[in-house]
Amino acid sequence: MLKSYPWKQAGALATAMAAFASPAFASEADIRIPDLNSVKFLGGSLSGSNVLMIGLAVCVFAMIYGWMQYVQTKNLQVHKSMADVSQIIWETCKTYLFQQGKFLAALWILIAVCMGYYFGVLSGNSTGHVIIILLASVLGILGSYGVAWFGIRINTVANSRAAFSALKGNPLATLLIPLKSGMSVGLVLVAIELFFMICILAFLPGDLAGPCFIGFAIGESLGASVLRICGGIFTKIADIGADLMKIVFQLPEDDPRNPGVIADCTGDNAGDSVGPTADGFETYGVTGVALIAFLALALAANPALCATLIVWLFAMRILMVLTSLASYWINDLVSKAIWGSSKNFNLEHPLTNLVWITSIVSIGVTYIASYLLLAKLEAQPSLWWVLSTIISLGTIAGALIPEFTKIFTSTESRHVKEVVTSSKQGGASLNILSGLVAGNFSAFWTGLCILSLMFGAYLLSGHAAVQAMMPEQFRFAAPIFAFGLVAFGFLGMGPVTIAVDSFGPVTDNAQSVYELSQIEGKAGIAAEIEKDFGFKPDFEGAKHQLEKGDGAGNTFKATAKPVLIGTAVVGATTMVFGIIMMLQAHYSAIDPNFSVLERLSLVHPEALMGLLMGGAVIYWFTGASTQAVVTGAYRAVVYIKDNMKLDAATAATEASKEVVKICTQYAQKGMINIFVVIFCFSLALAFFDPFFFIGYLVGMAFFGLFQAIFMANAGGAWDNAKKIVEVDLKMKNTPLHAATVVGDTVGDPFKDTSSVALNPVIKFTTLFGLLAVEIAVKMPDTLKHTLGAAIFVVALVFVYRSFYGMRIPVDGAKG
């Protein structure tokens, strides 16, 4: 299928640049990591390299612990009927992942051409060094891809165990299974990402480690973008196709006769497991790389301080793993003490407690560790608490933003209850309008929360200790460094953020596994379970608890999304600093009085027009990703209607496979259009004007922030409004239920396709922009404008294709 698309033309244009190299100057390719052995801590007893080696040991411990969690989960009790359903879902997921792996390999070739030109021809690195940098990008892709495999595997094991556990009638025990699997994913994800970064830092020469970090970040960003976007399109095609059958044929939830249900279960993992884990891996990596690059460039004249702060950052990351694990243990004990014997309680409470416990513990450890590592810095005795406070602003955001999200998405939310109430009289129309209101209000309040935290960081960046650490020419960048630390702090409880996000797909799948297993209808099943497993099953109670668990999962899937998009926006400001430094060095060599900052003023039209272009691309992306879902869902609905066999016990295997095929096909069609446009715009707009391009990056970040929060929370409100009708009101297969199902199908691409994919898209564009701008400024004007125009035309062709090549035929004819 890939061969039929002319996207390789962009690669040919990129290779043409290789003939036009000019002498290199200070840039991302010239990042130098100082000698970490030169700095000592704790009275000289601990060197920077020692800290990194401790970090490697912690990573290995976390990976072993995460694997043990997987083994323990796999060994939990489960009935064969449920285990068999899990296996079918896993086999389907494997097929999807293999297909995505091939797709990633093809796209990497395009990126590798540009990276090879930039790091080889343009920057003068040897062939051996370029190969190592390219291998670092492959490592980034494999990291995103690998953690996605692990996440989907443990989730497809945990879903049947949680479904079976619900029969025992202990809601907390059932809840702790998906939380255990989520914690396993979070620990393995952060540990592998940190392990790779420490290895690059500790075992590569300083002049090679910096470029390898950039290559690693681009690779993981590419992997996350593909897996997040494709997964988001796939899952919502399947979800909408399966959900609409509940209205058309009056089917119950996850009816085995529905050919779309298996695809929906696969999509739960492709979109809500593969996407978030790859996205999380990339988020932790890119944020760290942005700060390392900032320090290496800004503090190049003070290598001792640079080395100290880099080691301090890694120490924070290392401790993040331990504090998250300790908080998980504490929460486990507290939850069992409070709700261990309760038959009915709000399942969101243990998850909320975990988030807040982790936040508090992380902040406390941040101050203690910073004091031990930074308090003895000469002439800067206050730096430790100032930097700790800035990071803590981000860490508290990791707890506050979920609270703001729950106000608009929880089953207890007044906004969500209003969606239900409006649906009772106004049907799907008022349901959708109420959800839009919730999304818009949420964007205001969450945006205000992020703004307040950034404002606090800005004020602290003016402290004498921070100003003193910055060289005179880079004093203006102190707030940028502070914003990067806020983004770093957003991730201060990384494994837990991923854990509560991964909780959702397991609870969603558990409900599906229960229905698909048809366990209630099996002859003598109650006696069989009592004989083989030692308890009397509670079938009615199990279904109710699984539906409640799905509602809690919906809420906490929603809470992680604004945290991740927040890091993209706040962290993007740090990455843009590298572009500013490179441009200043370039233009100062031509005109010593030239000021890049002055050219970025809003009185200059280039930056202002760039802001508008960035916003335009965000709205195009929203439309293109949703269009792929709409057209794919249309195809799925037509196929399912034609192949629904209401007189059969289960859907035909071939019919279920065909729905999966439709989902995969349209996910990749949509992704090809989206990737080529994003890639080509990154090159073409940088070729037109670098100041326009910086405005474009900032515009994408800030338009994307509010678009993502609005869409994610509106979708969450619609989703849990349906859950209230199903669980609390018990009004399935009624007009009210049909109205909330329609609202949920609108919310599906909002919350799980367009909004979530904006995070990796923004970061990929910014990272690749670091290279694109430098490629552009070193080329003759005539050539770069010609190439820029040609690449821009390619982008517009694929913008056109994203609708007119994907739209539903007006006459409804096939083809």
Short mmCIF file of C-alpha atoms in Angstrom, two decimals, residues 476-673:
data_model
loop_
_atom_site.label_atom_id
_atom_site.label_comp_id
_atom_site.label_asym_id
_atom_site.label_seq_id
_atom_site.Cartn_x
_atom_site.Cartn_y
_atom_site.Cartn_z
CA PHE A 476 16.67 36.66 28.92
CA ALA A 477 16.35 32.85 28.76
CA ALA A 478 15.98 32.28 32.53
CA PRO A 479 12.15 32.06 32.23
CA ILE A 480 12.55 29.59 29.36
CA PHE A 481 14.67 27.37 31.60
CA ALA A 482 12.04 27.71 34.34
CA PHE A 483 9.27 26.67 31.95
CA GLY A 484 11.31 23.63 30.98
CA LEU A 485 11.63 22.71 34.65
CA VAL A 486 7.87 23.05 35.08
CA ALA A 487 7.39 20.60 32.21
CA PHE A 488 9.97 18.35 33.86
CA GLY A 489 8.02 18.60 37.11
CA PHE A 490 4.77 17.70 35.32
CA LEU A 491 6.38 14.30 34.95
CA GLY A 492 7.65 14.15 38.53
CA MET A 493 5.43 11.18 39.26
CA GLY A 494 5.76 9.57 35.87
CA PRO A 495 5.03 5.90 36.59
CA VAL A 496 1.86 6.83 38.48
CA THR A 497 0.64 9.16 35.71
CA ILE A 498 1.04 6.30 33.24
CA ALA A 499 -0.48 3.81 35.71
CA VAL A 500 -3.78 5.65 36.13
CA ASP A 501 -3.91 6.21 32.36
CA SER A 502 -3.29 2.51 31.63
CA PHE A 503 -5.96 1.60 34.19
CA GLY A 504 -8.64 2.66 31.70
CA PRO A 505 -8.09 0.26 28.79
CA VAL A 506 -7.95 -2.71 31.19
CA THR A 507 -11.27 -1.86 32.84
CA ASP A 508 -12.83 -1.21 29.43
CA ASN A 509 -11.58 -4.53 28.08
CA ALA A 510 -12.58 -6.37 31.28
CA GLN A 511 -16.22 -5.47 30.70
CA SER A 512 -15.96 -6.66 27.09
CA VAL A 513 -14.20 -9.89 28.05
CA TYR A 514 -16.95 -10.67 30.54
CA GLU A 515 -19.67 -10.34 27.90
CA LEU A 516 -17.74 -12.07 25.10
CA SER A 517 -16.94 -15.06 27.32
CA GLN A 518 -20.71 -15.72 27.73
CA ILE A 519 -19.79 -17.19 31.08
CA GLU A 520 -23.24 -16.72 32.59
CA GLY A 521 -24.87 -18.90 29.95
CA LYS A 522 -22.60 -21.91 30.39
CA ALA A 523 -24.32 -24.95 31.91
CA GLY A 524 -23.32 -25.65 35.51
CA ILE A 525 -20.88 -22.73 35.57
CA ALA A 526 -21.64 -21.66 39.15
CA ALA A 527 -20.88 -25.12 40.51
CA GLU A 528 -17.78 -25.37 38.29
CA ILE A 529 -16.35 -22.10 39.58
CA GLU A 530 -17.08 -23.01 43.19
CA LYS A 531 -15.37 -26.37 42.72
CA ASP A 532 -12.33 -25.17 40.75
CA PHE A 533 -11.75 -21.74 42.31
CA GLY A 534 -13.33 -21.96 45.75
CA PHE A 535 -15.98 -19.21 45.69
CA LYS A 536 -19.59 -18.67 44.68
CA PRO A 537 -19.80 -16.33 41.69
CA ASP A 538 -21.93 -13.16 41.81
CA PHE A 539 -22.84 -12.62 38.17
CA GLU A 540 -25.13 -9.62 38.55
CA GLY A 541 -22.81 -7.85 40.98
CA ALA A 542 -19.83 -8.54 38.72
CA LYS A 543 -21.38 -6.78 35.73
CA HIS A 544 -22.28 -3.77 37.86
CA GLN A 545 -18.76 -3.49 39.31
CA LEU A 546 -17.13 -3.83 35.89
CA GLU A 547 -19.30 -1.04 34.51
CA LYS A 548 -18.40 1.17 37.48
CA GLY A 549 -14.73 0.34 36.92
CA ASP A 550 -15.08 1.38 33.29
CA GLY A 551 -16.50 4.72 34.42
CA ALA A 552 -13.52 5.28 36.74
CA GLY A 553 -11.23 4.27 33.89
CA ASN A 554 -12.86 6.82 31.59
CA THR A 555 -12.24 9.55 34.15
CA PHE A 556 -8.59 8.74 34.72
CA LYS A 557 -7.86 8.22 31.04
CA ALA A 558 -9.09 11.78 30.70
CA THR A 559 -6.87 13.11 33.52
CA ALA A 560 -3.58 12.07 31.90
CA LYS A 561 -4.28 13.81 28.59
CA PRO A 562 -3.99 17.45 29.75
CA VAL A 563 -0.83 16.58 31.69
CA LEU A 564 0.86 15.22 28.56
CA ILE A 565 -0.29 18.04 26.29
CA GLY A 566 0.80 20.52 28.96
CA THR A 567 4.35 19.15 28.84
CA ALA A 568 4.39 19.53 25.06
CA VAL A 569 3.43 23.18 25.23
CA VAL A 570 5.56 24.20 28.20
CA GLY A 571 8.51 22.10 27.01
CA ALA A 572 8.29 23.45 23.45
CA THR A 573 9.33 26.87 24.72
CA THR A 574 12.57 25.32 25.98
CA MET A 575 13.30 23.60 22.67
CA VAL A 576 12.71 26.80 20.71
CA PHE A 577 15.64 28.31 22.66
CA GLY A 578 18.03 26.14 20.64
CA ILE A 579 16.70 27.63 17.42
CA ILE A 580 17.06 31.17 18.81
CA MET A 581 20.69 30.55 19.81
CA MET A 582 21.57 29.09 16.44
CA LEU A 583 19.98 32.00 14.57
CA GLN A 584 21.73 34.55 16.77
CA ALA A 585 25.10 32.94 16.09
CA HIS A 586 24.39 32.81 12.36
CA TYR A 587 23.19 36.38 11.88
CA SER A 588 25.72 37.89 14.30
CA ALA A 589 28.48 36.57 12.08
CA ILE A 590 26.95 38.63 9.26
CA ASP A 591 25.86 41.66 11.28
CA PRO A 592 27.17 42.07 14.87
CA ASN A 593 24.21 44.35 15.72
CA PHE A 594 21.56 41.88 14.60
CA SER A 595 19.05 40.85 17.32
CA VAL A 596 16.99 37.69 16.91
CA LEU A 597 14.82 38.61 19.89
CA GLU A 598 13.90 41.92 18.32
CA ARG A 599 12.88 40.12 15.10
CA LEU A 600 10.59 37.88 17.12
CA SER A 601 8.63 40.88 18.39
CA LEU A 602 4.96 40.94 17.42
CA VAL A 603 5.54 44.22 15.59
CA HIS A 604 7.33 42.16 12.94
CA PRO A 605 4.82 40.48 10.61
CA GLU A 606 6.82 37.26 10.12
CA ALA A 607 6.36 36.02 13.70
CA LEU A 608 2.73 37.15 13.83
CA MET A 609 1.85 35.40 10.56
CA GLY A 610 3.66 32.31 11.82
CA LEU A 611 1.34 32.23 14.84
CA LEU A 612 -1.66 32.23 12.50
CA MET A 613 -0.17 29.46 10.37
CA GLY A 614 0.43 27.31 13.44
CA GLY A 615 -3.20 27.70 14.46
CA ALA A 616 -4.38 26.85 10.94
CA VAL A 617 -2.39 23.59 10.95
CA ILE A 618 -3.86 22.58 14.33
CA TYR A 619 -7.38 22.90 12.91
CA TRP A 620 -6.43 21.09 9.72
CA PHE A 621 -4.95 18.27 11.80
CA THR A 622 -8.13 18.02 13.88
CA GLY A 623 -10.18 17.74 10.71
CA ALA A 624 -7.85 15.28 8.97
CA SER A 625 -7.64 12.88 11.91
CA THR A 626 -11.39 13.04 12.51
CA GLN A 627 -12.07 12.56 8.79
CA ALA A 628 -10.09 9.32 8.85
CA VAL A 629 -12.27 8.13 11.74
CA VAL A 630 -15.52 9.21 10.06
CA THR A 631 -14.77 7.50 6.74
CA GLY A 632 -13.40 4.37 8.40
CA ALA A 633 -16.40 4.19 10.75
CA TYR A 634 -18.73 4.59 7.77
CA ARG A 635 -17.08 1.63 6.05
CA ALA A 636 -17.20 -0.40 9.27
CA VAL A 637 -20.88 0.38 9.89
CA VAL A 638 -21.84 -0.58 6.34
CA TYR A 639 -19.91 -3.84 6.62
CA ILE A 640 -21.24 -4.74 10.08
CA LYS A 641 -24.85 -4.04 9.06
CA ASP A 642 -24.46 -6.31 6.04
CA ASN A 643 -22.85 -9.10 8.07
CA MET A 644 -24.75 -9.01 11.37
CA LYS A 645 -26.19 -12.46 12.12
CA LEU A 646 -28.73 -12.03 14.90
CA ASP A 647 -29.63 -15.73 14.85
CA ALA A 648 -26.03 -16.78 15.61
CA ALA A 649 -24.45 -17.10 19.04
CA THR A 650 -21.31 -15.21 18.07
CA ALA A 651 -20.05 -13.21 15.13
CA ALA A 652 -18.15 -15.08 12.43
CA THR A 653 -14.39 -14.94 12.87
CA GLU A 654 -13.93 -13.75 9.29
CA ALA A 655 -16.39 -10.90 9.84
CA SER A 656 -14.52 -9.73 12.94
CA LYS A 657 -11.19 -9.91 11.07
CA GLU A 658 -12.63 -7.82 8.23
CA VAL A 659 -13.65 -5.06 10.66
CA VAL A 660 -10.11 -5.07 12.08
CA LYS A 661 -8.77 -4.84 8.53
CA ILE A 662 -10.99 -1.81 7.80
CA CYS A 663 -9.78 -0.09 10.97
CA THR A 664 -6.12 -0.73 10.14
CA GLN A 665 -6.51 0.37 6.52
CA TYR A 666 -8.05 3.74 7.34
CA ALA A 667 -5.72 4.34 10.27
CA GLN A 668 -2.73 4.06 7.95
CA LYS A 669 -4.34 6.03 5.14
CA GLY A 670 -5.04 8.85 7.55
CA MET A 671 -1.58 8.65 9.08
CA ILE A 672 0.20 8.85 5.71
CA ASN A 673 -1.61 12.08 4.85
#
